[in-house]
Structures are given as C-alpha cells and as structure tokens.
Short mmCIF file of C-alpha atoms (C1' of nucleotides) in Angstrom, two decimals:
data_model
loop_
_atom_site.label_atom_id
_atom_site.label_comp_id
_atom_site.label_asym_id
_atom_site.label_seq_id
_atom_site.Cartn_x
_atom_site.Cartn_y
_atom_site.Cartn_z
CA MET A 59 -0.16 -0.55 0.11
CA LEU A 60 1.32 3.47 -0.84
CA ASP A 61 1.83 6.55 1.45
CA LEU A 62 -1.84 8.41 1.66
CA ARG A 63 0.45 11.26 2.28
CA MET A 64 2.77 10.52 -0.47
CA ILE A 65 0.20 10.25 -3.29
CA ARG A 66 -1.38 13.95 -1.97
CA GLN A 67 1.98 15.12 -2.31
CA ASN A 68 3.03 13.72 -5.30
CA PRO A 69 0.19 12.84 -7.42
CA ASP A 70 1.73 12.66 -11.15
CA ARG A 71 4.48 11.08 -9.88
CA VAL A 72 2.87 8.19 -9.25
CA ARG A 73 0.55 8.66 -11.98
CA GLU A 74 3.46 8.25 -14.39
CA ALA A 75 4.78 5.80 -11.80
CA LEU A 76 1.79 3.58 -12.40
CA ARG A 77 1.12 4.41 -16.02
CA LYS A 78 4.80 2.27 -16.56
CA ARG A 79 2.71 -0.35 -15.04
CA GLY A 80 0.32 -0.26 -17.32
CA GLU A 81 -1.69 0.77 -14.46
CA GLU A 82 -4.50 3.43 -14.61
CA ALA A 83 -5.69 4.39 -10.98
CA PRO A 84 -8.41 6.80 -10.76
CA LEU A 85 -6.11 9.19 -8.29
CA ASP A 86 -8.63 12.03 -8.68
CA GLU A 87 -11.54 10.45 -7.30
CA LEU A 88 -9.10 8.91 -4.13
CA LEU A 89 -7.90 12.65 -3.42
CA ALA A 90 -11.17 14.06 -3.27
CA LEU A 91 -12.17 11.26 -0.87
CA ASP A 92 -8.84 12.49 1.12
CA GLU A 93 -10.00 15.90 1.46
CA ARG A 94 -13.51 14.96 1.86
CA ARG A 95 -12.19 12.86 5.03
CA ARG A 96 -10.16 15.61 5.89
CA GLY A 97 -13.04 18.24 6.32
CA ILE A 98 -15.21 15.80 8.13
CA LEU A 99 -12.19 15.19 10.73
CA THR A 100 -12.04 19.07 11.04
CA ASP A 101 -15.40 19.32 11.81
CA VAL A 102 -15.92 16.01 14.11
CA GLU A 103 -12.96 17.06 16.06
CA LYS A 104 -14.04 20.38 17.18
CA LEU A 105 -17.68 18.69 18.14
CA LYS A 106 -15.59 16.31 20.31
CA ALA A 107 -13.64 18.76 22.04
CA GLN A 108 -16.82 20.75 22.67
CA ARG A 109 -18.47 17.89 24.13
CA ASN A 110 -15.14 17.28 26.10
CA GLU A 111 -15.30 20.11 27.87
CA VAL A 112 -19.20 20.44 28.86
CA SER A 113 -19.12 16.27 29.95
CA ASP A 114 -16.43 17.73 32.25
CA GLU A 115 -18.46 20.71 33.17
CA VAL A 116 -21.56 18.46 34.09
CA ALA A 117 -19.14 16.47 36.04
CA ARG A 118 -18.04 19.34 37.83
CA ARG A 119 -21.84 20.65 38.23
CA LYS A 120 -23.33 17.52 39.59
CA ARG A 121 -20.37 17.29 42.04
CA GLU A 122 -21.01 20.75 43.82
CA LYS A 123 -24.65 19.95 43.55
CA GLU A 124 -25.25 22.16 40.96
CA ASP A 125 -27.95 21.70 38.12
CA ALA A 126 -26.47 20.83 34.48
CA GLN A 127 -29.88 19.85 32.60
CA ALA A 128 -29.54 22.91 29.95
CA LEU A 129 -25.98 21.46 29.48
CA ILE A 130 -26.51 18.13 28.96
CA ASP A 131 -29.95 18.94 26.66
CA GLU A 132 -27.84 21.21 24.66
CA MET A 133 -24.87 17.89 24.47
CA ARG A 134 -27.69 15.71 23.44
CA VAL A 135 -27.70 17.60 19.96
CA VAL A 136 -23.97 17.96 19.85
CA SER A 137 -23.80 14.11 20.37
CA GLN A 138 -26.02 13.29 17.60
CA LYS A 139 -24.15 15.33 15.02
CA ILE A 140 -21.16 13.59 16.03
CA LYS A 141 -22.41 10.46 15.40
CA ASP A 142 -23.75 11.53 12.13
CA PHE A 143 -20.39 12.60 11.40
CA ASP A 144 -18.42 9.38 12.97
CA GLU A 145 -20.74 7.14 10.39
CA GLU A 146 -19.68 9.53 6.93
CA LEU A 147 -16.07 9.31 8.66
CA ARG A 148 -16.24 5.51 8.43
CA GLU A 149 -17.36 5.47 5.03
CA VAL A 150 -15.25 7.60 3.31
CA ASP A 151 -12.49 6.05 5.32
CA GLY A 152 -13.63 2.57 3.80
CA LYS A 153 -13.90 3.60 0.57
CA ILE A 154 -9.88 5.01 0.85
CA GLN A 155 -8.63 1.66 2.37
CA ASP A 156 -10.33 0.00 -0.49
CA TYR A 157 -8.49 2.42 -3.08
CA LEU A 158 -5.30 1.99 -1.11
CA LEU A 159 -5.49 -1.73 -0.94
CA ARG A 160 -5.66 -2.36 -4.50
CA ILE A 161 -2.80 0.49 -6.13
CA PRO A 162 0.19 -1.32 -6.85
CA ASN A 163 3.48 -0.57 -5.79
CA ILE A 164 5.61 1.86 -7.48
CA PRO A 165 8.54 0.43 -10.07
CA HIS A 166 12.01 1.46 -8.41
CA GLU A 167 13.96 3.92 -10.80
CA SER A 168 16.49 0.92 -11.75
CA VAL A 169 13.75 -0.88 -13.17
CA HIS A 170 13.01 -0.63 -16.78
CA VAL A 171 9.86 0.01 -18.58
CA GLY A 172 8.23 -2.18 -21.03
CA VAL A 173 4.25 -3.07 -21.97
CA SER A 174 4.18 -7.15 -21.20
CA GLU A 175 6.62 -9.94 -20.06
CA ASP A 176 8.51 -9.49 -23.74
CA ASP A 177 10.35 -6.81 -22.32
CA ASN A 178 12.00 -8.49 -19.39
CA MET A 179 16.04 -8.61 -20.04
CA GLU A 180 18.05 -11.36 -19.03
CA ILE A 181 20.73 -10.20 -16.82
CA ARG A 182 23.22 -12.83 -16.77
CA ARG A 183 23.41 -16.58 -17.54
CA TRP A 184 25.52 -19.80 -15.85
CA GLY A 185 25.98 -22.81 -16.90
CA ASP A 186 25.32 -24.37 -20.56
CA GLN A 187 21.97 -25.39 -22.08
CA THR A 188 22.22 -29.10 -21.40
CA LYS A 189 23.18 -31.47 -24.72
CA PHE A 190 22.19 -34.86 -25.20
CA GLY A 191 23.36 -37.19 -27.42
CA PHE A 192 20.08 -38.75 -27.88
CA GLU A 193 16.59 -37.43 -27.32
CA PRO A 194 15.72 -36.49 -24.20
CA LEU A 195 12.70 -37.06 -22.82
CA PRO A 196 10.05 -34.52 -20.61
CA HIS A 197 10.23 -35.20 -16.78
CA TRP A 198 6.34 -36.32 -16.71
CA GLU A 199 7.38 -39.30 -19.38
CA LEU A 200 10.45 -40.35 -17.21
CA GLY A 201 8.93 -40.05 -14.09
CA VAL A 202 5.78 -42.25 -15.30
CA ASN A 203 8.54 -44.37 -16.89
CA LEU A 204 10.71 -44.80 -13.63
CA ASP A 205 6.85 -44.83 -11.57
CA ILE A 206 8.52 -42.22 -9.18
CA ILE A 207 5.70 -39.88 -10.22
CA ASP A 208 1.76 -40.95 -10.64
CA PHE A 209 -0.38 -38.32 -12.67
CA GLU A 210 -3.56 -40.66 -13.10
CA ARG A 211 -4.23 -41.94 -10.03
CA ALA A 212 -3.63 -38.56 -8.36
CA GLY A 213 -6.45 -37.50 -10.81
CA LYS A 214 -8.27 -40.10 -9.74
CA VAL A 215 -7.64 -39.35 -5.95
CA THR A 216 -8.06 -36.01 -5.99
CA GLY A 217 -8.36 -34.29 -9.31
CA SER A 218 -6.30 -32.86 -12.49
CA ARG A 219 -3.13 -30.95 -11.93
CA PHE A 220 -2.07 -32.94 -9.08
CA TYR A 221 0.32 -36.13 -8.39
CA PHE A 222 1.86 -38.51 -6.62
CA LEU A 223 5.60 -38.36 -6.18
CA LYS A 224 6.67 -42.55 -5.09
CA GLY A 225 9.64 -44.08 -4.28
CA ALA A 226 13.15 -42.60 -5.27
CA GLY A 227 11.12 -39.28 -6.47
CA ALA A 228 9.50 -38.86 -3.20
CA ARG A 229 13.01 -38.91 -1.49
CA LEU A 230 14.48 -37.07 -4.00
CA GLU A 231 12.04 -34.27 -3.34
CA ARG A 232 12.66 -34.42 0.16
CA ALA A 233 16.01 -34.33 -0.31
CA LEU A 234 16.20 -31.37 -2.39
CA MET A 235 14.09 -29.50 0.40
CA ASN A 236 16.22 -30.42 2.91
CA PHE A 237 19.50 -29.80 1.15
CA MET A 238 17.89 -25.96 0.61
CA LEU A 239 17.18 -25.33 4.14
CA ASP A 240 20.23 -27.03 5.22
CA LEU A 241 22.51 -24.65 3.09
CA HIS A 242 20.13 -21.07 3.70
CA THR A 243 20.33 -22.12 7.72
CA THR A 244 24.41 -22.82 7.48
CA GLU A 245 25.79 -20.76 4.74
CA HIS A 246 23.16 -17.88 4.19
CA GLY A 247 22.49 -17.23 7.86
CA TYR A 248 18.79 -17.56 7.64
CA ARG A 249 16.64 -19.02 10.48
CA GLU A 250 14.25 -21.50 10.03
CA VAL A 251 10.87 -21.25 10.62
CA PHE A 252 7.79 -23.54 9.69
CA PRO A 253 4.28 -21.58 9.44
CA PRO A 254 0.73 -22.44 9.14
CA PHE A 255 -0.24 -23.56 5.79
CA MET A 256 -3.58 -21.72 6.18
CA VAL A 257 -3.72 -17.87 6.76
CA ASN A 258 -6.41 -15.48 8.16
CA GLN A 259 -7.97 -12.93 5.80
CA THR A 260 -5.87 -10.09 7.74
CA SER A 261 -2.64 -11.60 6.82
CA ALA A 262 -3.38 -11.98 3.21
CA THR A 263 -4.20 -8.58 2.91
CA GLY A 264 -1.12 -8.00 4.37
CA THR A 265 1.12 -9.15 2.16
CA GLY A 266 -0.79 -8.21 -1.10
CA GLN A 267 -3.40 -11.10 -2.21
CA LEU A 268 -6.34 -9.82 -0.60
CA PRO A 269 -8.54 -7.65 -1.97
CA LYS A 270 -7.42 -8.19 -5.72
CA PHE A 271 -6.66 -11.57 -6.26
CA GLY A 272 -8.62 -13.94 -3.97
CA GLU A 273 -9.45 -16.07 -6.51
CA ASP A 274 -5.93 -17.17 -6.63
CA MET A 275 -6.12 -19.20 -3.41
CA PHE A 276 -8.25 -21.52 -1.96
CA LYS A 277 -10.37 -20.67 0.45
CA LEU A 278 -11.75 -23.19 3.10
CA GLU A 279 -15.28 -23.34 3.49
CA GLY A 280 -17.22 -21.27 6.44
CA LEU A 281 -13.86 -20.14 7.78
CA ASP A 282 -11.89 -17.27 7.60
CA TYR A 283 -8.72 -19.67 6.32
CA TYR A 284 -6.55 -19.24 3.03
CA LEU A 285 -4.72 -22.15 2.07
CA ILE A 286 -1.16 -20.30 1.64
CA PRO A 287 -0.29 -20.19 -2.01
CA THR A 288 3.55 -19.23 -0.88
CA ALA A 289 5.42 -19.09 2.89
CA GLU A 290 6.01 -15.34 2.55
CA VAL A 291 2.22 -14.93 3.38
CA PRO A 292 2.38 -16.45 7.37
CA VAL A 293 6.45 -15.34 7.25
CA THR A 294 5.80 -11.63 6.54
CA ASN A 295 2.95 -11.10 8.75
CA LEU A 296 4.94 -12.89 11.66
CA TYR A 297 5.86 -9.37 12.46
CA ARG A 298 2.62 -7.94 11.61
CA ASP A 299 1.38 -5.29 13.99
CA GLU A 300 4.87 -5.10 15.50
CA ILE A 301 7.55 -2.76 16.29
CA LEU A 302 10.94 -4.28 15.96
CA SER A 303 13.96 -2.72 17.53
CA ALA A 304 16.81 -1.62 14.61
CA GLU A 305 19.35 -4.12 16.70
CA ASP A 306 16.51 -6.88 15.40
CA LEU A 307 17.80 -5.87 11.71
CA PRO A 308 18.21 -7.55 8.96
CA ILE A 309 15.40 -10.59 10.06
CA TYR A 310 16.46 -13.45 7.51
CA HIS A 311 13.99 -16.39 7.50
CA VAL A 312 13.76 -19.46 5.37
CA ALA A 313 10.65 -21.65 5.55
CA TYR A 314 9.20 -24.58 3.82
CA SER A 315 6.13 -24.40 3.03
CA ALA A 316 3.48 -26.28 0.54
CA CYS A 317 1.66 -24.24 -1.52
CA PHE A 318 -1.60 -24.19 -2.66
CA ARG A 319 -2.99 -22.06 -5.81
CA SER A 320 -5.81 -22.30 -7.82
CA GLU A 321 -4.35 -21.30 -10.86
CA ALA A 322 -7.52 -19.58 -12.12
CA GLY A 323 -7.06 -18.63 -15.69
CA SER A 324 -4.46 -20.44 -16.38
CA ALA A 325 -6.62 -23.32 -18.53
CA GLY A 326 -4.60 -25.48 -20.80
CA ARG A 327 -1.31 -24.13 -20.19
CA ASP A 328 1.29 -26.20 -18.61
CA THR A 329 -0.78 -28.77 -18.53
CA ARG A 330 1.21 -31.45 -18.53
CA GLY A 331 4.38 -32.44 -15.53
CA LEU A 332 5.07 -30.70 -12.59
CA VAL A 333 5.14 -27.24 -13.63
CA ARG A 334 1.60 -25.62 -13.10
CA VAL A 335 0.15 -27.71 -9.97
CA HIS A 336 -2.22 -26.77 -7.32
CA GLN A 337 0.18 -28.17 -4.75
CA PHE A 338 3.54 -28.03 -4.57
CA ASN A 339 6.56 -27.47 -1.84
CA LYS A 340 8.97 -24.41 -1.91
CA VAL A 341 11.84 -23.34 0.19
CA GLU A 342 11.24 -19.43 1.08
CA LEU A 343 13.40 -16.94 1.69
CA VAL A 344 11.84 -13.42 3.50
CA LYS A 345 13.78 -10.76 5.09
CA PHE A 346 13.20 -7.93 7.21
CA VAL A 347 15.74 -4.80 6.73
CA LEU A 348 16.30 -1.45 6.85
CA PRO A 349 14.65 0.64 3.98
CA GLU A 350 18.20 2.13 2.97
CA ASN A 351 19.79 -1.47 2.82
CA SER A 352 16.94 -3.42 0.47
CA TYR A 353 18.34 -2.93 -2.63
CA ASP A 354 21.59 -4.72 -1.91
CA GLU A 355 19.79 -7.10 0.31
CA LEU A 356 18.26 -8.17 -2.75
CA GLU A 357 20.88 -8.87 -4.80
CA LYS A 358 22.36 -10.63 -2.06
CA LEU A 359 18.87 -12.50 -1.94
CA THR A 360 18.81 -13.38 -5.37
CA ASN A 361 22.52 -14.57 -5.19
CA ASP A 362 21.42 -16.96 -2.41
CA ALA A 363 18.77 -18.33 -4.53
CA GLU A 364 21.07 -18.67 -7.60
CA THR A 365 23.31 -20.52 -5.09
CA VAL A 366 20.98 -23.85 -4.63
CA LEU A 367 20.90 -23.90 -8.57
CA GLN A 368 24.89 -23.99 -8.87
CA LYS A 369 25.18 -26.45 -6.50
CA LEU A 370 22.92 -28.61 -7.98
CA GLY A 371 24.90 -27.63 -11.62
CA ILE A 372 21.55 -27.30 -13.33
CA PRO A 373 21.89 -24.43 -15.68
CA TYR A 374 20.08 -20.98 -15.25
CA ARG A 375 19.69 -17.58 -16.11
CA VAL A 376 18.00 -14.63 -14.36
CA SER A 377 15.82 -11.90 -15.64
CA GLN A 378 14.70 -8.69 -14.67
CA MET A 379 11.10 -7.97 -14.64
CA CYS A 380 10.20 -5.19 -16.62
CA THR A 381 7.96 -2.58 -15.00
CA ALA A 382 4.95 -4.55 -16.72
CA ASP A 383 5.55 -7.44 -15.03
CA LEU A 384 6.72 -6.33 -11.30
CA GLY A 385 3.67 -8.17 -10.39
CA PHE A 386 0.79 -6.01 -7.77
CA THR A 387 3.88 -5.56 -4.96
CA ALA A 388 6.98 -5.42 -6.05
CA ALA A 389 9.07 -2.21 -7.02
CA LYS A 390 12.25 -4.54 -8.57
CA LYS A 391 11.91 -7.87 -9.47
CA TYR A 392 14.36 -10.87 -10.17
CA ASP A 393 13.46 -14.15 -11.31
CA PRO A 394 15.87 -16.77 -12.14
CA GLU A 395 15.19 -19.34 -14.72
CA VAL A 396 16.20 -22.64 -14.92
CA TRP A 397 16.69 -24.15 -18.14
CA MET A 398 14.24 -27.01 -19.09
CA PRO A 399 14.90 -29.40 -21.59
CA SER A 400 11.62 -30.42 -22.47
CA TYR A 401 10.25 -26.72 -23.10
CA GLY A 402 13.60 -25.74 -24.67
CA ARG A 403 13.76 -22.64 -23.06
CA TYR A 404 14.48 -21.38 -19.04
CA VAL A 405 11.72 -21.99 -16.92
CA GLU A 406 11.04 -19.46 -14.09
CA ILE A 407 12.08 -21.59 -10.50
CA SER A 408 12.06 -18.33 -8.19
CA SER A 409 11.26 -14.83 -8.12
CA CYS A 410 12.81 -12.16 -5.63
CA SER A 411 11.41 -9.22 -4.70
CA ASN A 412 11.97 -6.11 -3.06
CA PHE A 413 8.71 -4.67 -1.78
CA GLU A 414 10.12 -1.52 0.24
CA ASP A 415 7.83 -0.41 2.57
CA PHE A 416 4.62 -1.44 0.19
CA GLN A 417 3.72 -4.89 2.46
CA ALA A 418 5.39 -3.42 5.64
CA ARG A 419 2.74 -0.53 5.37
CA ARG A 420 -0.38 -2.87 4.91
CA ALA A 421 0.86 -5.53 7.63
CA ASN A 422 2.35 -2.54 9.56
CA ILE A 423 5.64 -3.68 10.35
CA ARG A 424 7.55 -1.14 12.19
CA PHE A 425 11.22 -0.58 13.33
CA ARG A 426 12.77 1.91 15.82
CA ARG A 427 16.02 3.12 14.53
CA ASP A 428 16.75 4.34 18.06
CA LYS A 429 15.24 4.60 21.67
CA GLY A 430 12.45 6.79 21.76
CA ALA A 431 12.38 7.95 18.16
CA ARG A 432 9.37 7.63 15.81
CA PRO A 433 8.43 3.93 14.33
CA GLU A 434 9.15 3.83 10.64
CA PHE A 435 8.27 0.98 8.31
CA VAL A 436 11.05 -1.92 7.41
CA HIS A 437 11.15 -2.89 3.96
CA THR A 438 10.83 -6.71 3.39
CA LEU A 439 11.76 -8.88 0.52
CA ASN A 440 11.20 -11.91 -0.39
CA GLY A 441 12.38 -14.68 -3.21
CA SER A 442 11.98 -18.93 -3.74
CA GLY A 443 14.89 -20.50 -2.75
CA ILE A 444 13.86 -22.18 -4.52
CA ALA A 445 10.21 -23.95 -6.03
CA VAL A 446 11.23 -27.65 -5.16
CA GLY A 447 8.89 -29.47 -7.66
CA ARG A 448 10.04 -27.41 -10.52
CA CYS A 449 13.36 -28.28 -9.23
CA LEU A 450 12.95 -31.71 -8.89
CA ALA A 451 11.47 -31.94 -12.69
CA ALA A 452 14.68 -29.67 -13.82
CA VAL A 453 16.85 -32.25 -11.85
CA MET A 454 15.46 -34.78 -13.60
CA GLU A 455 15.27 -33.39 -17.03
CA ASN A 456 19.21 -32.39 -17.29
CA TYR A 457 20.19 -35.51 -15.15
CA GLN A 458 18.50 -37.97 -17.40
CA GLN A 459 20.70 -40.76 -19.45
CA GLU A 460 20.36 -42.23 -22.60
CA ASP A 461 19.00 -45.34 -20.16
CA GLY A 462 16.50 -43.44 -19.01
CA SER A 463 17.73 -43.55 -15.46
CA ILE A 464 18.77 -40.21 -13.70
CA LEU A 465 21.73 -39.40 -12.01
CA ILE A 466 21.75 -37.88 -8.57
CA PRO A 467 23.20 -34.24 -8.45
CA GLU A 468 26.44 -34.74 -5.60
CA VAL A 469 25.25 -32.56 -3.77
CA LEU A 470 21.75 -34.60 -3.01
CA ARG A 471 23.23 -38.01 -2.49
CA PRO A 472 23.78 -37.19 0.94
CA TYR A 473 20.71 -37.29 1.55
CA MET A 474 19.48 -40.08 -0.87
CA GLY A 475 21.53 -42.50 1.45
CA GLY A 476 24.60 -42.42 -0.97
CA GLN A 477 22.39 -43.30 -3.85
CA GLU A 478 23.69 -42.33 -7.27
CA ARG A 479 21.20 -42.88 -9.94
CA ILE A 480 17.66 -43.39 -10.20
CA THR A 481 16.69 -46.35 -12.28
CA ALA A 482 13.11 -48.27 -12.70
CA GLU A 483 12.70 -50.52 -9.49
CA LYS A 484 11.96 -53.91 -8.89
"C1'" G B 242 -17.58 -29.98 21.20
"C1'" G B 243 -19.43 -29.27 26.89
"C1'" A B 244 -18.27 -26.30 31.52
"C1'" G B 245 -15.68 -22.32 33.97
"C1'" A B 246 -12.19 -17.91 34.25
"C1'" G B 247 -9.82 -14.32 31.80
"C1'" G B 248 -7.88 -9.99 28.21
"C1'" U B 249 -5.92 -2.64 30.96
"C1'" G B 250 0.71 0.61 28.63
"C1'" A B 251 7.56 -3.33 27.31
"C1'" C B 252 6.23 -6.93 32.06
"C1'" A B 253 3.71 -7.32 36.55
"C1'" G B 254 -0.91 -5.08 38.39
"C1'" A B 255 -4.66 -1.94 40.28
"C1'" G B 256 -9.00 0.65 38.33
"C1'" U B 257 -16.95 -1.02 37.92
"C1'" G B 258 -19.58 5.51 34.93
"C1'" G B 259 -17.30 11.89 35.66
"C1'" C B 260 -10.66 14.95 38.22
"C1'" C B 261 -8.59 7.68 34.15
"C1'" G B 262 -4.77 7.68 28.36
"C1'" A B 263 -5.19 5.43 32.97
"C1'" A B 264 -2.33 4.51 40.54
"C1'" U B 265 1.93 1.40 42.04
"C1'" G B 266 5.62 -1.73 41.34
"C1'" U B 267 9.76 -3.80 37.62
"C1'" G B 268 12.33 -2.68 33.06
"C1'" G B 269 14.27 1.16 29.57
"C1'" C B 270 16.26 6.43 29.34
"C1'" G B 271 18.45 11.43 31.59
"C1'" G B 272 20.54 12.75 35.76
"C1'" U B 273 22.67 13.69 41.23
"C1'" C B 274 25.87 11.24 44.36
"C1'" U B 275 30.78 7.74 43.33
"C1'" C B 276 37.82 7.18 41.23
"C1'" G B 277 34.19 3.66 38.37
"C1'" A B 278 29.93 0.75 40.02
"C1'" A B 279 26.03 -1.35 42.54
"C1'" A B 280 22.75 0.97 46.00
"C1'" A B 281 19.75 5.75 46.71
"C1'" C B 282 17.30 9.50 45.45
"C1'" C B 283 15.41 13.08 41.52
"C1'" G B 284 12.91 13.42 36.75
"C1'" U B 285 11.39 11.14 32.39
"C1'" U B 286 9.16 7.18 29.45
"C1'" G B 287 2.86 4.09 24.42
"C1'" G B 288 0.66 4.28 19.32
"C1'" G B 289 -2.81 6.29 15.30
"C1'" C B 290 -4.82 10.77 13.19
"C1'" G B 291 -5.72 15.92 11.73
"C1'" U B 292 -3.30 21.04 11.82
"C1'" G B 293 1.28 23.46 12.12
"C1'" U B 294 7.24 25.63 9.22
"C1'" A B 295 7.88 24.35 14.51
"C1'" A B 296 7.24 24.54 19.56
"C1'" G B 297 2.71 22.85 19.90
"C1'" C B 298 -2.38 22.26 19.97
"C1'" G B 299 -7.18 18.84 19.12
"C1'" U B 300 -8.84 14.01 18.69
"C1'" C B 301 -8.78 8.63 19.16
"C1'" C B 302 -6.77 3.82 21.19
"C1'" C B 303 -7.80 -0.26 27.85
"C1'" G B 304 -8.59 -7.78 22.67
"C1'" U B 305 -12.18 -6.70 18.39
"C1'" G B 306 -16.82 -4.27 16.34
"C1'" G B 307 -21.42 -2.66 17.54
"C1'" G B 308 -25.08 -0.38 21.27
"C1'" U B 309 -26.61 2.59 25.55
"C1'" U B 310 -25.47 7.82 28.36
"C1'" C B 311 -24.77 14.48 28.59
"C1'" A B 312 -20.25 11.37 29.40
"C1'" A B 313 -17.82 4.31 29.08
"C1'" A B 314 -11.37 1.01 30.43
"C1'" U B 315 -15.95 0.71 33.79
"C1'" C B 316 -23.06 -0.71 31.53
"C1'" C B 317 -25.01 -4.03 27.56
"C1'" C B 318 -24.71 -7.18 22.85
"C1'" A B 319 -21.93 -10.35 19.46
"C1'" C B 320 -17.66 -11.38 18.03
"C1'" C B 321 -11.77 -13.51 18.24
"C1'" C B 322 -7.85 -15.33 21.21
"C1'" U B 323 -5.71 -17.28 26.22
"C1'" C B 324 -6.06 -20.53 30.36
"C1'" U B 325 -8.10 -24.57 33.53
"C1'" C B 326 -11.35 -29.02 33.67
"C1'" C B 327 -14.26 -32.91 30.53
"C1'" G B 328 -14.70 -35.36 26.05
"C1'" C B 329 -12.50 -36.49 21.15
"C1'" C B 330 -7.86 -37.15 18.62
"C1'" A B 331 -2.20 -37.54 15.48
#
RNA sequence: GGAGAGGUGACAGAGUGGCCGAAUGUGGCGGUCUCGAAAACCGUUGGGCGUGUAAGCGUCCCGUGGGUUCAAAUCCCACCCUCUCCGCCA
C-alpha cells in the first residue's frame, strides 16, 4: 500500500509510475475522498472537543450539586451530530482503504520500462544449456517410466494438476527440500521457521494477495482461512502489528511450506508435468531490513537462490522484470529461470522481490531506529530459494541418461542414502 | 464439542460510569551521588490521525466491532483469542 500523504503530495509522480506499469489508478477520486475525510475530521473533532469540555463541566456541577440539565440537553444534540459525522467518516475511510489496497506498488527507478513480459531482460546466465547425445524426454515421461511420479492416480484421488511422488521420486523431493534448508540456514544466515499452511484474511491482505487476487487462492468453506499460495504470507505476517528494534534487523527467515494455488485463468497452460500444479513444495526466503539496505539485500537474496542451482549444477539465467511484469507488490524483481530441456527454454523457478515498505505498510511492520525515535516501516523482501517441484523436474530432465535413468546430483546424494542414480525399481 | 475463568501501557498489576491515556511496582532512558560501579534519590518514558515551518494544539486508542449515556477501561450485545477441567484425537 502506498502512503496516502505521499500520494497527496506527489499525485503526478504516482500517476506516472503507475502508467509505466500499465495501470491507470483513479487518483482523482481518491484525492477527493481524502479531502472530504480531512474536512469531516476537522469538523467532528471540534465537536468532540466541545463535548469533552462540557462533559467535564457537567461532572463538576454534579459534584457541586448544581443543576446541569441545560448542558446535558445541549450536548444531546451535539452528540447526535458527532454520531452522524462519525458514520460518514467511517464510510469515507472504508472507501479510501479500498482504493489504497488496490493500487500496486511503484517501480524502483532502476527498473526498465516495458509493456509486457517480453520486455523482461536477461541479466546473467550460468552454465551451458544441457546437450544430449540422444532424444531427451520430458520429466513427466521420465517420471512415469521410472514409476516415481503418478499423475493418473492423483487425478482419480483428487483431480487434475495433482500428482503422487513415489519411491526415489518422493525421496528426491525430500532431499531437495532438506538440501535447500540446510544450505540457507548454515551458509546464508537464515533462521528456519515452519509456518501454518493456512492464514486469515488479514494476513492475506498484509502481503497483497487480497483484496484483488482472492480467486488465486483456495479458501476453506465457511471459515476465515485461506490455503497459503506461498510461505511468504505467513512468514511476512510473523511481525504484523509489531515494532521491532533496529538491532533486530536485518531478520532473515527461511521456510519450507506446501503452496496451494487455484491457477484460475491458466486453463490449458502447462497441463502436463510438475510445472503448473495446485499443490507444490517451496523453500522460501523472507527478509526484514532497514530501508537504506533493501536493494543490496535484494542482490544478496537473489544470489542465495542462485547458489542452490549452482550447487545442483543446473543451468540457469536470471531475468529482471520490466515495469509491466513486476506483479502487484514488487518495486523490483528478479526471476531466476532454469533450463528445461522439454520446454526448450528457461522456466521460472524463483522470484526475488523487494517490496520496499509496500507490504510493511499494509501489515504494519515497523522498527525503531533509536530509543525514543518514531517508528518507521521496515522493508520486506522475499524470494523462492527455490521452488522444489519445478526443481525436481529440472533435475530429472537435465540429469537424465540415455537408458532412461536419472543421475543424482552430488550434493543430494548424502540426502539419498548415498544413492547415485535412479533406475526403474523392482 | 461441553463447562468455567480471563484479555488494561515493554512486563507485572490496580481501576466497576465523570478530575483515568490510566495508580503502583519492575524494566528502559536522563540526571544527582561515586575514582568507577552498585545502591539510594530526582526526573522522564506508548501509538494512530488531523492541524501547524516548528514548538504546540486537538482527537482517538484499556482484545475486536457495535450499542446505551451529556459522559464508557468501567454498563449491554456479538465476535476473536488465551488459560483450566471434561470429551475426542495425530
């Protein structure tokens, strides 16, 4: 959420920034509401001041056993006026909140302008695209052949876009998760948290999923619980409505969670395999930092995600999102993308963003620079470190052998009981 | 799920209609004292919004949201959360 006072002071700057994202925000209406609100506030607060003063006088007279009836009658009228004003104020406030919660973040000045995802820019590349001396198979065929992924029975048991992992496949998934968590906790300084997989509406609003993107989440019927689309939601909301002290910062958290996405509006896309499913595992990195450090922290965060891919030996590149592809909440965003032989292109496997104070303002996460200083909003960042399901697919495809077996990357072998290769079982 | 108890400032804990944004204690910060420290003593110590260059002024906040009243931490209603006992359960 943007700062209303900032919008009031720089409406043109905000309009221009949003235009770069391809958004038209109805700022005039918002600013009119804001003016209306402040007008009401001035009036109603005057009346309240009067009421407070007269109430004291009533109390005094009662104590002195004097008559106060005239004052009481007078205040009855004033109180009614206050009530009317308050009601109007509530209404206006609600509308303002609604506007503010639907305005996206402002892109950072270092983000290049674009009109679609085609304008995203590759900024670096690691490793060579995997070459095969044979016709490589997509991971969904490899998985079925080796009987380590079962889409068909998942369709029976649940529905489309679900899958079972079996045997070495299930273990490899677990190995990836543990490898990532261990890497980030022991080498990159993140503290592990294991979050709830459901959150309430306030939390989903805090990180920006609501109110605009409710249909992307699964909601529990009759309850104020949403299945999390990413651990970003519970972990960022850890410190909602809190004032941290500057010594606490930066805070780095890493969290494993299952992620649930309805994939509304993506019917027909990536219908096969593990790339686009309703439930997947992800290891997420979340940071709370001082505002002046957040862009350095974004670079480090992205590197931390990339380290996973380097250690696994999977070729990848990093794209910087243009203004049109930042998503609702980010001021700047990098997407590490892995080489996926079946797609013949790089596929997003992480997304590393700096939200500046956009989420912190929504979730009211603040810090105090010094004792007695007034609280400021922290900057929040997060990035996948990394998506486990897509990573499993990338390992399978890039490490497949001509005989249909899959070589296990060195760093995962300790997590696989020393196993070096996945072959058909039985 | 059933029965009961409770949610007040950083923490502990008073306050049951008016001088209570809130006693007192602890902690924090500043000071006196001291070679220094401790102790003791003195002072100070929340957040939001509006207004103002600022100092300040005003207003709101005692789990949340409504209501009663001239006036609510205090009375009423609903909800949320915590704790205890019972039931169920991985």
